[in-house]
Every structure is written in C-alpha cells, then in structure tokens.
C-alpha positions as a Markdown table, in Angstrom:
| # | Residue | x | y | z |
|---|---|---|---|---|
| 1 | Unk | -197.9 | 59.0 | 270.8 |
| 2 | Unk | -198.1 | 62.7 | 269.9 |
| 3 | Unk | -199.5 | 64.0 | 266.6 |
| 4 | Unk | -196.2 | 65.3 | 265.5 |
| 5 | Unk | -194.4 | 62.0 | 266.2 |
| 6 | Unk | -197.2 | 60.2 | 264.1 |
| 7 | Unk | -196.6 | 62.6 | 261.3 |
| 8 | Unk | -192.8 | 62.1 | 261.4 |
| 9 | Unk | -193.3 | 58.3 | 261.3 |
| 10 | Unk | -195.6 | 58.6 | 258.3 |
| 11 | Unk | -193.3 | 61.0 | 256.5 |
| 12 | Unk | -190.4 | 58.6 | 257.1 |
| 13 | Unk | -192.5 | 55.7 | 255.6 |
| 14 | Unk | -193.4 | 57.8 | 252.6 |
| 15 | Unk | -189.8 | 58.9 | 252.1 |
| 16 | Unk | -188.5 | 55.4 | 252.4 |
| 17 | Unk | -191.1 | 54.2 | 249.9 |
| 18 | Unk | -190.1 | 56.9 | 247.4 |
| 19 | Unk | -186.4 | 56.0 | 247.8 |
| 20 | Unk | -187.2 | 52.3 | 247.2 |
| 21 | Unk | -189.3 | 53.0 | 244.1 |
| 22 | Unk | -186.4 | 55.1 | 242.8 |
| 23 | Unk | -184.1 | 52.2 | 243.4 |
| 24 | Unk | -186.4 | 49.8 | 241.4 |
| 25 | Unk | -186.7 | 52.5 | 238.6 |
| 26 | Unk | -182.9 | 52.8 | 238.5 |
| 27 | Unk | -182.7 | 49.0 | 237.8 |
| 28 | Unk | -185.4 | 49.4 | 235.1 |
| 29 | Unk | -183.3 | 52.2 | 233.5 |
| 30 | Unk | -180.1 | 50.1 | 233.8 |
| 31 | Unk | -182.0 | 47.1 | 232.2 |
| 32 | Unk | -182.9 | 49.5 | 229.3 |
| 33 | Unk | -179.2 | 50.6 | 228.9 |
| 34 | Unk | -178.1 | 46.9 | 228.8 |
| 35 | Unk | -180.8 | 46.1 | 226.2 |
| 36 | Unk | -179.8 | 49.0 | 224.1 |
| 37 | Unk | -176.1 | 48.2 | 224.4 |
| 38 | Unk | -176.4 | 44.4 | 223.7 |
| 39 | Unk | -179.4 | 44.5 | 221.4 |
| 40 | Unk | -181.3 | 41.8 | 223.3 |
| 41 | Unk | -184.8 | 41.1 | 222.1 |
| 42 | Unk | -186.4 | 41.6 | 225.5 |
| 43 | Unk | -187.8 | 44.5 | 227.4 |
| 44 | Unk | -185.3 | 46.5 | 229.5 |
| 45 | Unk | -187.5 | 46.4 | 232.5 |
| 46 | Unk | -187.5 | 42.6 | 232.4 |
| 47 | Unk | -183.6 | 42.7 | 232.3 |
| 48 | Unk | -183.8 | 45.1 | 235.2 |
| 49 | Unk | -186.0 | 42.8 | 237.2 |
| 50 | Unk | -183.6 | 39.9 | 236.6 |
| 51 | Unk | -180.8 | 42.1 | 237.8 |
| 52 | Unk | -182.7 | 42.8 | 241.0 |
| 53 | Unk | -183.5 | 39.1 | 241.4 |
| 54 | Unk | -179.8 | 38.2 | 241.0 |
| 55 | Unk | -178.7 | 40.8 | 243.5 |
| 56 | Unk | -181.3 | 39.6 | 246.0 |
| 57 | Unk | -180.3 | 36.0 | 245.4 |
| 58 | Unk | -176.6 | 36.6 | 246.1 |
| 59 | Unk | -177.4 | 38.9 | 249.0 |
| 60 | Unk | -175.8 | 41.9 | 247.4 |
| 61 | Unk | -179.1 | 43.8 | 247.8 |
| 62 | Unk | -181.1 | 43.3 | 250.9 |
| 63 | Unk | -184.9 | 42.6 | 250.5 |
| 64 | Unk | -185.6 | 45.4 | 253.0 |
| 65 | Unk | -184.0 | 47.9 | 250.6 |
| 66 | Unk | -186.7 | 47.4 | 248.1 |
| 67 | Unk | -189.6 | 45.6 | 249.8 |
| 68 | Unk | -191.7 | 48.6 | 250.8 |
| 69 | Unk | -191.3 | 50.2 | 247.3 |
| 70 | Unk | -192.2 | 46.9 | 245.6 |
| 71 | Unk | -195.2 | 46.5 | 247.9 |
| 72 | Unk | -196.4 | 50.0 | 246.9 |
| 73 | Unk | -195.9 | 49.3 | 243.2 |
| 74 | Unk | -197.8 | 46.0 | 243.5 |
| 75 | Unk | -200.7 | 47.7 | 245.4 |
| 76 | Unk | -200.9 | 50.3 | 242.7 |
| 77 | Unk | -200.6 | 47.8 | 239.8 |
| 78 | Unk | -204.1 | 48.6 | 238.5 |
| 79 | Unk | -202.9 | 52.0 | 237.4 |
| 80 | Unk | -200.4 | 50.3 | 235.1 |
| 81 | Unk | -203.3 | 48.7 | 233.2 |
| 82 | Unk | -205.0 | 52.0 | 232.4 |
| 83 | Unk | -203.0 | 52.5 | 229.2 |
| 84 | Unk | -204.0 | 49.0 | 228.0 |
| 85 | Unk | -207.6 | 49.9 | 228.6 |
| 86 | Unk | -207.3 | 53.1 | 226.7 |
| 87 | Unk | -205.6 | 51.3 | 223.8 |
| 88 | Unk | -208.5 | 48.7 | 223.6 |
| 89 | Unk | -210.9 | 51.7 | 223.2 |
| 90 | Unk | -208.7 | 53.4 | 220.7 |
| 91 | Unk | -208.3 | 50.3 | 218.5 |
| 92 | Unk | -211.9 | 49.0 | 218.8 |
| 93 | Unk | -212.2 | 48.5 | 215.0 |
| 94 | Unk | -209.2 | 46.2 | 214.8 |
| 95 | Unk | -210.4 | 44.3 | 217.9 |
| 96 | Unk | -213.9 | 43.8 | 216.4 |
| 97 | Unk | -212.3 | 42.6 | 213.1 |
| 98 | Unk | -209.7 | 40.3 | 214.6 |
| 99 | Unk | -211.4 | 39.5 | 217.9 |
| 100 | Unk | -211.4 | 35.8 | 217.6 |
| 101 | Unk | -207.6 | 35.8 | 217.0 |
| 102 | Unk | -207.1 | 38.0 | 220.1 |
| 103 | Unk | -209.3 | 35.7 | 222.0 |
| 104 | Unk | -207.2 | 32.6 | 221.0 |
| 105 | Unk | -204.0 | 34.3 | 222.0 |
| 106 | Unk | -205.4 | 35.4 | 225.3 |
| 107 | Unk | -206.7 | 32.0 | 226.1 |
| 108 | Unk | -203.5 | 30.2 | 225.0 |
| 109 | Unk | -201.3 | 32.6 | 226.9 |
| 110 | Unk | -203.4 | 32.4 | 230.0 |
| 111 | Unk | -203.3 | 28.6 | 230.0 |
| 112 | Unk | -199.6 | 28.6 | 229.4 |
| 113 | Unk | -198.9 | 30.9 | 232.3 |
| 114 | Unk | -201.2 | 28.8 | 234.5 |
| 115 | Unk | -199.4 | 25.6 | 233.6 |
| 116 | Unk | -195.8 | 27.0 | 233.9 |
| 117 | Unk | -196.7 | 28.6 | 237.3 |
| 118 | Unk | -198.1 | 25.3 | 238.5 |
| 119 | Unk | -195.1 | 23.3 | 237.3 |
| 120 | Unk | -192.6 | 25.7 | 238.9 |
| 121 | Unk | -194.5 | 25.9 | 242.1 |
| 122 | Unk | -194.7 | 22.1 | 242.4 |
| 123 | Unk | -191.0 | 21.9 | 241.6 |
| 124 | Unk | -190.2 | 24.2 | 244.4 |
| 125 | Unk | -192.6 | 22.6 | 246.9 |
| 126 | Unk | -191.0 | 19.2 | 246.3 |
| 127 | Unk | -187.5 | 20.6 | 246.3 |
| 128 | Unk | -187.9 | 22.4 | 249.6 |
| 129 | Unk | -190.2 | 19.9 | 251.2 |
| 130 | Unk | -187.7 | 17.1 | 250.3 |
| 131 | Unk | -184.9 | 18.9 | 252.1 |
| 132 | Unk | -187.0 | 19.2 | 255.2 |
| 133 | Unk | -188.1 | 15.6 | 255.0 |
| 134 | Unk | -191.9 | 16.5 | 254.8 |
| 135 | Unk | -192.5 | 14.4 | 251.7 |
C-alpha cells in the first residue's frame, strides 16, 4: 500500500474518532440540559450515558457509531484523573486532618462497587447461560 493511501486511511480513522467523540459529547450536553430542566439530583453526563445506553439497547443508535470514539476515551481515561490528583495536592491539609474518614469512604465505596459488580455479573451469566442451556 502506498504511503499516501496509508495516510488517508489514518486520517479517516482519526476523523471518525473525532466525530464519534463529538457524538458522545453531544449526549453529555443533552444530559446536562435534561438535568437543568428537570432538576434531577444526578450529573448530566450520567443522564447522557443512560441516553446512549437506551438508544443502543433499542437499536436507534448503532454501536459502530460510537465504538471507536468510546474506545479512544477509555484508552485516555487516565487523563481524566489528573484534576483529581491536583485536587488532592491542593487540599492536602484537609486530607491530613480527615484522612481516616476519607479512607473509610474509599474502602466502603470500593467494596460496594465490587459487590454490586459481582452480583450483576452473576445475574447476567446465569440469565444468558440459562437461555443457552449451559447451566
């Protein structure tokens, strides 16, 4: 394959990724609008994710329309934690003063996430395996 052809293929992939990230960003903005309009006590980006999930579930939105952009965002997820790390450094005094309380919250939330993830995974394993007759 020629060098120009390789460049065009790469540019196409980059452009597709940018478009798909923009689609996901649109749903985050739409979620923010819904939260502002309805005064829901949750983050607008969470509402946007549920909108994407619902559209994917009902085949209104094809997975291929957001898959590359979502994969890119997941691969760069570490960048999203930089503000948290900066906040930890910025509020060092409060963390040192209330560190044990933070630690308890972190441990409890981690254990809760692990338990809920395990229960949901087991539920779906049994549900789909039961349909196929594997269990």
